[in-house]
Amino acid sequence: MISFTPSEEQQLIIDTVRRYAVDRMRPAAYEADEKRTIPQDIIARGWDLGLLPSAIPEQYGGFGEAHQALTGVLAAEELGYGDLSMALYLMTPNLFAIPILHYGTEEQKQKWLPRLVEGGFAPYTAALVEPRWSFDPHALHTVAEREGNVYEITGHKAMAPLAAEAQAFLVYAREGDTTQAFIIERGTEGLTVLERESFMGIRALPTYELRLDDVHVPASCRLGGEQGIDIDHLMNYSRVALAALAVGVARGAFEYARDYAKQREAFGKPIAQNQAIAFMLAEMAIEVEAARLMTYEAAWHLDKGHNATQQAALAKAYADEMALMVTDRAVQILGGHGYIREHPVERWLRNGRGFSTFLGLAMV
Amino acid sequence: MIDFEIPTPIKRQVQFITMLGEQVMRPVARYYDEHETERPWDYINLIWPTIRERGGRSFSIEDGKEKTDKDGKPRPRIGYLMLAHVVEALSWGDAGLYLCTPGGGLGGAAVDATGTPEQKERFLKRFGEGEPKWAAMAMTEPHCGSDTAAIRTTARLSEDGKEWILNGEKIFVTGGLMAAKESRGFVVVWATVDPSAGRAGIKPFVVEAGTPGMTVTKLEHKHGIRVSDTAAIVFNDCRIPYDNILGSPEVVKSDTESKGFKGAMKTFDATRPLVAASALGIARAALEFTASYLKERGVKVRYGVAPHLQTAVERDLINMEMQHRAGWLLVLKAVTKMDAGEENALDASMAKVKAGQVATYVTQKAVELLGPEGYSCKLLVEKWMRDARINDIYEGTGQINRLIVARRLLGYTSRELR
Ligand SMILES: Cc1cc2nc3c(=O)[nH]c(=O)nc-3n(C[C@H](O)[C@H](O)[C@H](O)COP(=O)(O)OP(=O)(O)OC[C@H]3O[C@@H](n4cnc5c(N)ncnc54)[C@H](O)[C@@H]3O)c2cc1C
Ligand SMILES: Cc1cc2nc3c(=O)[nH]c(=O)nc-3n(C[C@H](O)[C@H](O)[C@H](O)COP(=O)(O)OP(=O)(O)OC[C@H]3O[C@@H](n4cnc5c(N)ncnc54)[C@H](O)[C@@H]3O)c2cc1C
């Protein structure tokens, strides 16, 4: 039966994360972006929300039942509403945990999942993106070759969050004509974390390029053992996560512009009373709502165990475009003030433009 | 006669500026984006002699003399056409640095538009001599930008009638720091001599750099064009000579129709196509870079192929290019009319609307088409996207210029269509 009402439990998650977003993330977001660093207590508080542990079953140290993409999506929207850099920072361990949860061998789950969820926030990460125009998750240039019981991995990665501190990496590489993932521990020979990257947006999130020169790992580090992974299915958890974050960012921009437009006067009345402004706001709200519903639908298919690649891809593509449009309009509605960094809308535009290049940067 | 031939002197000038852009502006563009509080003295000192030689203006549009060709036929004026090309090419180099170019700028334009011959001489002479100088224009206030008639900064006469006393706060003054403090320049300040008179009471005043009572209180941190200073300036019992009111002093007493305010609007008719040109300079930079970057990676644009057979990237590139061309032709028409001495307010606003939109769209699309690299600060494209965004905002937002276009097309007054 079709319903758009969150369950009581879901509503509780939404409310809790929203409170954290408004009280903790928002007030610190400007400075985090300018100084390119996130205060540790914000991350610690965010970790206390227990989002990842609640997605991990008890037998692996968490307190969750079944992993639900839909729950993750509801939380991700609120985190995105708070601040995108902080959201991506907090969700970085997911990049390591969710794939292991879905595809890991029993041994891999036993080994890694408790480390991820039993203590405080622990930096584990993944490396998918490559610093090349032709980057394609189905045809990676990072290559893994098996010799006996050992894999030799060589390549160049980019946009790996928290790589400088990460205790272990999930590195995606091409093996034959499939994409597989490999667990590589910090300090493994041949793995070099390069300088911190700089992008137009998500400036508070430390991301890095990685070089892998003949990195040798035992075959047991291949995610899923002999079975391996289905990259498309796995990426669906990323697509819906990014779509949800985009919805959160855009909703923030819409609300800010709406409130501003009702209070700012020009020519003797609130600017919102001009159709030029009111129609923009109406369109923004329509697009945010539509993108949210597409994201929910894709996450629902995932949780039902359907092949959700089509829905997830549509949701992400739609949300990418929506986030740019909505944040750009928000800047316009604020006029000259929208161009000034003291107002968050210009930051949201810089972040919003990034979604089309963010692949594998978040997972729920 | 319809003709799209670019005059040779303009081609030469554009060639020269392109070289300047490649060799001087592009190499330092990233540095100044990241060090927004530093002034680009290397660029300023390099360009100043050229500007100074021309008396702070690129081309004398109003020198009065008819120019003739070798057959003695009057040669058409190309001053604004030249200016649009100069501004476009400089912005192609770097829009932030372009805005730091010493010279009369917006303040000079206001003096040009509203000053008496004596005032033009007195205020503009400086741009042809000595050290680099700037002039800025201060209209916007914290509570009003689009609604220029609502400004609250006041100018009242001193008891002895020899001075104006200015009080109020201006924000977002482009080059305000350079004009008011860091050079022997000036700021043209719009203030009201009679708050009850609305538009009619608003007049332009020249405040010389360093005048007591004028203080730069803040420099904004911006999305883009970061190297260009954007200043808040407070006037606190700031006293200036009586004859620093632009236009003949009599306007204050006799002119209820307010030459002053109309002057502001006239200034915009002249400068809006130049803002549009600047926007399109950035857009062209992004477009050219993207096309050649993609070409190196095997993406070719097949103009002749049917739309349903184009690839998505091909389609995007064609869209970007056609949008850019549409904007540029609107600019050319607006400045050509200006040169011919024809009324161009409609064309100026049409060009500004289109260019503001095109620059935003083209640069945003460029970031996307370049993939992870496009979003990265390794390339300049992400900066161009941020720089471009201002053009749909200042000198009349996209909405205000659409209103101007619509009113003129529909024959409505500002009261009938708001
Ligand atoms: C009523 C009215 C009358 C005007 N009359 C004139 C007039 O008679 N003459 C006139 O020139 N403008 C005139 N203008 C335009 C106005 O004065 C400004 O030129 C224009 O508004 C742009 O200001 P600017 O000083 O930055 O432009 P300019 O200095 O003329 O040029 C644009 C930019 O390019 C730079 N630049 C110019 N030439 C070169 C060059 N060769 N190499 C490198 N950089 C260069 C400038 O410093 C400037 O930043 C008039 C405007 C109005 C409203
Ligand atoms: C970097 C920068 C440089 C600047 N340089 C200068 C300068 O040198 N000198 C100067 O004086 N000013 C300058 N400005 C100010 C600029 O011109 C104003 O910001 C601009 O005119 C808009 O005014 P506002 O910001 O007050 O927006 P508002 O007027 O508050 O407008 C807010 C929104 O409402 C819309 N709106 C307003 N009225 C209507 C209406 N009737 N119908 C439909 N929509 C409407 C606007 O389009 C905008 O989207 C600068 C601004 C910036 C950001």
PDB file of C-alpha atoms in Angstrom, chain B residues 61-260:
ATOM      1  CA  ILE B  61      34.123  58.659 -27.493  1.00  0.00           C
ATOM      2  CA  GLU B  62      33.094  62.206 -26.876  1.00  0.00           C
ATOM      3  CA  ASP B  63      36.074  64.167 -28.116  1.00  0.00           C
ATOM      4  CA  GLY B  64      33.679  65.998 -30.377  1.00  0.00           C
ATOM      5  CA  LYS B  65      35.569  65.731 -33.682  1.00  0.00           C
ATOM      6  CA  GLU B  66      34.066  63.771 -36.533  1.00  0.00           C
ATOM      7  CA  LYS B  67      36.561  61.241 -37.815  1.00  0.00           C
ATOM      8  CA  THR B  68      36.758  60.747 -41.565  1.00  0.00           C
ATOM      9  CA  ASP B  69      38.228  58.067 -43.752  1.00  0.00           C
ATOM     10  CA  LYS B  70      40.584  58.695 -46.645  1.00  0.00           C
ATOM     11  CA  ASP B  71      37.732  59.587 -48.978  1.00  0.00           C
ATOM     12  CA  GLY B  72      36.557  62.179 -46.510  1.00  0.00           C
ATOM     13  CA  LYS B  73      33.452  60.250 -45.564  1.00  0.00           C
ATOM     14  CA  PRO B  74      32.590  60.299 -41.880  1.00  0.00           C
ATOM     15  CA  ARG B  75      33.927  57.215 -40.175  1.00  0.00           C
ATOM     16  CA  PRO B  76      31.560  55.542 -37.755  1.00  0.00           C
ATOM     17  CA  ARG B  77      32.431  55.822 -34.086  1.00  0.00           C
ATOM     18  CA  ILE B  78      33.538  52.552 -32.572  1.00  0.00           C
ATOM     19  CA  GLY B  79      34.345  53.608 -29.012  1.00  0.00           C
ATOM     20  CA  TYR B  80      31.882  51.413 -27.191  1.00  0.00           C
ATOM     21  CA  LEU B  81      32.347  48.575 -29.640  1.00  0.00           C
ATOM     22  CA  MET B  82      36.037  48.728 -28.821  1.00  0.00           C
ATOM     23  CA  LEU B  83      35.346  48.973 -25.112  1.00  0.00           C
ATOM     24  CA  ALA B  84      33.098  45.919 -25.173  1.00  0.00           C
ATOM     25  CA  HIS B  85      35.810  43.931 -26.922  1.00  0.00           C
ATOM     26  CA  VAL B  86      38.462  45.179 -24.478  1.00  0.00           C
ATOM     27  CA  VAL B  87      36.355  44.282 -21.452  1.00  0.00           C
ATOM     28  CA  GLU B  88      35.441  40.906 -22.936  1.00  0.00           C
ATOM     29  CA  ALA B  89      39.070  40.055 -23.660  1.00  0.00           C
ATOM     30  CA  LEU B  90      40.314  41.210 -20.256  1.00  0.00           C
ATOM     31  CA  SER B  91      37.637  39.103 -18.572  1.00  0.00           C
ATOM     32  CA  TRP B  92      38.647  36.172 -20.727  1.00  0.00           C
ATOM     33  CA  GLY B  93      42.061  36.641 -19.098  1.00  0.00           C
ATOM     34  CA  ASP B  94      40.655  37.040 -15.602  1.00  0.00           C
ATOM     35  CA  ALA B  95      37.502  38.812 -14.544  1.00  0.00           C
ATOM     36  CA  GLY B  96      38.733  39.502 -11.032  1.00  0.00           C
ATOM     37  CA  LEU B  97      41.869  41.219 -12.263  1.00  0.00           C
ATOM     38  CA  TYR B  98      39.893  43.091 -14.904  1.00  0.00           C
ATOM     39  CA  LEU B  99      37.845  44.638 -12.105  1.00  0.00           C
ATOM     40  CA  CYS B 100      41.079  45.746 -10.407  1.00  0.00           C
ATOM     41  CA  THR B 101      42.212  47.669 -13.459  1.00  0.00           C
ATOM     42  CA  PRO B 102      43.084  51.205 -12.435  1.00  0.00           C
ATOM     43  CA  GLY B 103      41.214  54.052 -14.087  1.00  0.00           C
ATOM     44  CA  GLY B 104      37.890  55.764 -13.936  1.00  0.00           C
ATOM     45  CA  GLY B 105      35.755  52.654 -13.778  1.00  0.00           C
ATOM     46  CA  LEU B 106      32.173  53.078 -12.671  1.00  0.00           C
ATOM     47  CA  GLY B 107      32.943  56.274 -10.772  1.00  0.00           C
ATOM     48  CA  GLY B 108      34.469  57.800 -13.881  1.00  0.00           C
ATOM     49  CA  ALA B 109      31.448  56.750 -15.908  1.00  0.00           C
ATOM     50  CA  ALA B 110      29.187  58.578 -13.472  1.00  0.00           C
ATOM     51  CA  VAL B 111      31.287  61.733 -13.722  1.00  0.00           C
ATOM     52  CA  ASP B 112      31.176  61.398 -17.487  1.00  0.00           C
ATOM     53  CA  ALA B 113      27.440  60.980 -17.498  1.00  0.00           C
ATOM     54  CA  THR B 114      26.492  63.682 -15.024  1.00  0.00           C
ATOM     55  CA  GLY B 115      29.401  66.106 -14.544  1.00  0.00           C
ATOM     56  CA  THR B 116      29.896  69.563 -16.043  1.00  0.00           C
ATOM     57  CA  PRO B 117      32.872  70.046 -18.397  1.00  0.00           C
ATOM     58  CA  GLU B 118      34.717  71.723 -15.526  1.00  0.00           C
ATOM     59  CA  GLN B 119      34.029  68.776 -13.233  1.00  0.00           C
ATOM     60  CA  LYS B 120      35.091  66.234 -15.833  1.00  0.00           C
ATOM     61  CA  GLU B 121      38.366  68.091 -16.192  1.00  0.00           C
ATOM     62  CA  ARG B 122      38.846  68.434 -12.434  1.00  0.00           C
ATOM     63  CA  PHE B 123      38.003  64.859 -11.515  1.00  0.00           C
ATOM     64  CA  LEU B 124      39.151  62.836 -14.515  1.00  0.00           C
ATOM     65  CA  LYS B 125      42.478  64.509 -15.309  1.00  0.00           C
ATOM     66  CA  ARG B 126      44.219  62.447 -12.651  1.00  0.00           C
ATOM     67  CA  PHE B 127      43.763  59.260 -14.643  1.00  0.00           C
ATOM     68  CA  GLY B 128      46.204  60.581 -17.218  1.00  0.00           C
ATOM     69  CA  GLU B 129      49.049  61.208 -14.811  1.00  0.00           C
ATOM     70  CA  GLY B 130      51.155  59.915 -11.940  1.00  0.00           C
ATOM     71  CA  GLU B 131      50.485  56.809  -9.908  1.00  0.00           C
ATOM     72  CA  PRO B 132      47.628  54.359 -10.490  1.00  0.00           C
ATOM     73  CA  LYS B 133      44.252  55.610  -9.264  1.00  0.00           C
ATOM     74  CA  TRP B 134      40.729  54.316  -9.037  1.00  0.00           C
ATOM     75  CA  ALA B 135      37.251  55.746  -8.895  1.00  0.00           C
ATOM     76  CA  ALA B 136      34.309  53.820  -7.480  1.00  0.00           C
ATOM     77  CA  MET B 137      30.565  54.279  -7.373  1.00  0.00           C
ATOM     78  CA  ALA B 138      28.549  53.869  -4.186  1.00  0.00           C
ATOM     79  CA  MET B 139      24.818  53.467  -4.609  1.00  0.00           C
ATOM     80  CA  THR B 140      23.839  50.259  -2.768  1.00  0.00           C
ATOM     81  CA  GLU B 141      23.020  50.386   0.952  1.00  0.00           C
ATOM     82  CA  PRO B 142      22.426  47.580   3.447  1.00  0.00           C
ATOM     83  CA  HIS B 143      18.659  47.770   3.116  1.00  0.00           C
ATOM     84  CA  CYS B 144      18.424  48.474  -0.601  1.00  0.00           C
ATOM     85  CA  GLY B 145      20.114  47.517  -3.833  1.00  0.00           C
ATOM     86  CA  SER B 146      17.599  47.071  -6.628  1.00  0.00           C
ATOM     87  CA  ASP B 147      15.400  49.796  -5.231  1.00  0.00           C
ATOM     88  CA  THR B 148      17.923  52.570  -5.725  1.00  0.00           C
ATOM     89  CA  ALA B 149      15.376  55.281  -5.010  1.00  0.00           C
ATOM     90  CA  ALA B 150      15.131  54.097  -1.412  1.00  0.00           C
ATOM     91  CA  ILE B 151      18.636  55.125  -0.392  1.00  0.00           C
ATOM     92  CA  ARG B 152      18.996  56.852   2.967  1.00  0.00           C
ATOM     93  CA  THR B 153      22.433  58.400   2.838  1.00  0.00           C
ATOM     94  CA  THR B 154      21.891  62.117   3.252  1.00  0.00           C
ATOM     95  CA  ALA B 155      23.713  65.196   2.041  1.00  0.00           C
ATOM     96  CA  ARG B 156      22.897  68.483   3.752  1.00  0.00           C
ATOM     97  CA  LEU B 157      24.383  71.901   3.313  1.00  0.00           C
ATOM     98  CA  SER B 158      26.636  73.325   6.018  1.00  0.00           C
ATOM     99  CA  GLU B 159      25.458  76.486   7.780  1.00  0.00           C
ATOM    100  CA  ASP B 160      27.675  78.663   5.618  1.00  0.00           C
ATOM    101  CA  GLY B 161      26.486  76.880   2.479  1.00  0.00           C
ATOM    102  CA  LYS B 162      30.044  76.084   1.408  1.00  0.00           C
ATOM    103  CA  GLU B 163      30.072  72.368   2.098  1.00  0.00           C
ATOM    104  CA  TRP B 164      27.965  69.247   1.839  1.00  0.00           C
ATOM    105  CA  ILE B 165      27.819  67.042   4.899  1.00  0.00           C
ATOM    106  CA  LEU B 166      27.315  63.350   4.106  1.00  0.00           C
ATOM    107  CA  ASN B 167      25.929  60.772   6.509  1.00  0.00           C
ATOM    108  CA  GLY B 168      25.086  57.148   5.808  1.00  0.00           C
ATOM    109  CA  GLU B 169      26.366  53.719   4.943  1.00  0.00           C
ATOM    110  CA  LYS B 170      27.187  52.246   1.553  1.00  0.00           C
ATOM    111  CA  ILE B 171      27.951  48.598   0.885  1.00  0.00           C
ATOM    112  CA  PHE B 172      29.317  46.465  -1.943  1.00  0.00           C
ATOM    113  CA  VAL B 173      31.386  49.271  -3.454  1.00  0.00           C
ATOM    114  CA  THR B 174      33.561  47.690  -6.137  1.00  0.00           C
ATOM    115  CA  GLY B 175      37.086  49.028  -5.821  1.00  0.00           C
ATOM    116  CA  GLY B 176      35.991  51.077  -2.827  1.00  0.00           C
ATOM    117  CA  LEU B 177      39.174  50.398  -0.916  1.00  0.00           C
ATOM    118  CA  MET B 178      41.398  51.397  -3.825  1.00  0.00           C
ATOM    119  CA  ALA B 179      39.349  54.491  -4.619  1.00  0.00           C
ATOM    120  CA  ALA B 180      38.739  55.742  -1.086  1.00  0.00           C
ATOM    121  CA  LYS B 181      41.940  54.816   0.644  1.00  0.00           C
ATOM    122  CA  GLU B 182      44.722  53.220  -1.332  1.00  0.00           C
ATOM    123  CA  SER B 183      45.082  55.782  -4.115  1.00  0.00           C
ATOM    124  CA  ARG B 184      44.384  59.426  -4.842  1.00  0.00           C
ATOM    125  CA  GLY B 185      41.084  58.501  -6.409  1.00  0.00           C
ATOM    126  CA  PHE B 186      37.489  59.256  -5.491  1.00  0.00           C
ATOM    127  CA  VAL B 187      34.117  57.733  -4.788  1.00  0.00           C
ATOM    128  CA  VAL B 188      30.918  58.924  -6.447  1.00  0.00           C
ATOM    129  CA  VAL B 189      28.351  58.709  -3.673  1.00  0.00           C
ATOM    130  CA  TRP B 190      24.630  58.851  -4.349  1.00  0.00           C
ATOM    131  CA  ALA B 191      22.836  60.633  -1.534  1.00  0.00           C
ATOM    132  CA  THR B 192      19.570  62.409  -1.001  1.00  0.00           C
ATOM    133  CA  VAL B 193      19.334  66.118  -0.383  1.00  0.00           C
ATOM    134  CA  ASP B 194      15.671  65.784   0.491  1.00  0.00           C
ATOM    135  CA  PRO B 195      14.456  62.427   1.831  1.00  0.00           C
ATOM    136  CA  SER B 196      10.833  63.470   1.297  1.00  0.00           C
ATOM    137  CA  ALA B 197      11.442  64.058  -2.421  1.00  0.00           C
ATOM    138  CA  GLY B 198      12.124  60.426  -3.393  1.00  0.00           C
ATOM    139  CA  ARG B 199      14.011  60.006  -6.641  1.00  0.00           C
ATOM    140  CA  ALA B 200      14.120  63.731  -7.269  1.00  0.00           C
ATOM    141  CA  GLY B 201      16.218  64.282  -4.183  1.00  0.00           C
ATOM    142  CA  ILE B 202      18.957  61.820  -5.099  1.00  0.00           C
ATOM    143  CA  LYS B 203      22.209  63.343  -6.348  1.00  0.00           C
ATOM    144  CA  PRO B 204      25.745  62.185  -7.069  1.00  0.00           C
ATOM    145  CA  PHE B 205      28.622  63.615  -5.003  1.00  0.00           C
ATOM    146  CA  VAL B 206      32.333  63.184  -5.481  1.00  0.00           C
ATOM    147  CA  VAL B 207      34.207  62.355  -2.293  1.00  0.00           C
ATOM    148  CA  GLU B 208      37.977  62.510  -2.646  1.00  0.00           C
ATOM    149  CA  ALA B 209      40.056  59.677  -1.215  1.00  0.00           C
ATOM    150  CA  GLY B 210      41.079  60.301   2.355  1.00  0.00           C
ATOM    151  CA  THR B 211      38.356  62.839   3.126  1.00  0.00           C
ATOM    152  CA  PRO B 212      37.814  62.857   6.910  1.00  0.00           C
ATOM    153  CA  GLY B 213      34.518  61.252   7.837  1.00  0.00           C
ATOM    154  CA  MET B 214      34.716  58.640   5.077  1.00  0.00           C
ATOM    155  CA  THR B 215      35.801  55.234   6.417  1.00  0.00           C
ATOM    156  CA  VAL B 216      36.122  51.854   4.775  1.00  0.00           C
ATOM    157  CA  THR B 217      34.633  49.647   7.466  1.00  0.00           C
ATOM    158  CA  LYS B 218      34.579  46.241   5.854  1.00  0.00           C
ATOM    159  CA  LEU B 219      35.818  44.218   2.903  1.00  0.00           C
ATOM    160  CA  GLU B 220      33.516  41.436   1.799  1.00  0.00           C
ATOM    161  CA  HIS B 221      34.550  37.821   1.344  1.00  0.00           C
ATOM    162  CA  LYS B 222      32.921  36.647  -1.835  1.00  0.00           C
ATOM    163  CA  HIS B 223      31.972  33.606  -3.880  1.00  0.00           C
ATOM    164  CA  GLY B 224      34.125  34.752  -6.813  1.00  0.00           C
ATOM    165  CA  ILE B 225      35.977  37.782  -8.259  1.00  0.00           C
ATOM    166  CA  ARG B 226      37.782  37.636  -4.935  1.00  0.00           C
ATOM    167  CA  VAL B 227      40.718  39.783  -5.931  1.00  0.00           C
ATOM    168  CA  SER B 228      38.407  42.728  -6.586  1.00  0.00           C
ATOM    169  CA  ASP B 229      37.764  44.563  -3.348  1.00  0.00           C
ATOM    170  CA  THR B 230      34.134  45.044  -2.362  1.00  0.00           C
ATOM    171  CA  ALA B 231      33.955  47.636   0.387  1.00  0.00           C
ATOM    172  CA  ALA B 232      31.503  48.924   2.926  1.00  0.00           C
ATOM    173  CA  ILE B 233      31.992  52.646   3.387  1.00  0.00           C
ATOM    174  CA  VAL B 234      30.558  54.696   6.211  1.00  0.00           C
ATOM    175  CA  PHE B 235      30.062  58.462   6.006  1.00  0.00           C
ATOM    176  CA  ASN B 236      30.020  60.198   9.314  1.00  0.00           C
ATOM    177  CA  ASP B 237      29.644  63.986   9.029  1.00  0.00           C
ATOM    178  CA  CYS B 238      31.833  63.745   5.974  1.00  0.00           C
ATOM    179  CA  ARG B 239      32.368  67.275   4.599  1.00  0.00           C
ATOM    180  CA  ILE B 240      33.023  67.909   0.916  1.00  0.00           C
ATOM    181  CA  PRO B 241      33.225  71.132  -1.111  1.00  0.00           C
ATOM    182  CA  TYR B 242      29.932  72.504  -2.396  1.00  0.00           C
ATOM    183  CA  ASP B 243      30.898  72.093  -6.044  1.00  0.00           C
ATOM    184  CA  ASN B 244      31.554  68.373  -5.675  1.00  0.00           C
ATOM    185  CA  ILE B 245      27.906  67.781  -6.413  1.00  0.00           C
ATOM    186  CA  LEU B 246      27.892  66.431  -9.957  1.00  0.00           C
ATOM    187  CA  GLY B 247      26.073  68.477 -12.561  1.00  0.00           C
ATOM    188  CA  SER B 248      25.608  72.174 -12.216  1.00  0.00           C
ATOM    189  CA  PRO B 249      25.041  73.178  -8.595  1.00  0.00           C
ATOM    190  CA  GLU B 250      21.739  74.745  -9.671  1.00  0.00           C
ATOM    191  CA  VAL B 251      20.197  71.323 -10.122  1.00  0.00           C
ATOM    192  CA  VAL B 252      19.709  71.281  -6.405  1.00  0.00           C
ATOM    193  CA  LYS B 253      17.527  74.363  -6.409  1.00  0.00           C
ATOM    194  CA  SER B 254      15.768  74.286  -9.741  1.00  0.00           C
ATOM    195  CA  ASP B 255      15.653  70.732 -10.989  1.00  0.00           C
ATOM    196  CA  THR B 256      12.749  68.786  -9.597  1.00  0.00           C
ATOM    197  CA  GLU B 257      12.967  66.347 -12.511  1.00  0.00           C
ATOM    198  CA  SER B 258      16.379  65.363 -11.147  1.00  0.00           C
ATOM    199  CA  LYS B 259      19.116  65.163 -13.659  1.00  0.00           C
ATOM    200  CA  GLY B 260      21.027  63.364 -10.942  1.00  0.00           C
TER     201      GLY B 260
END
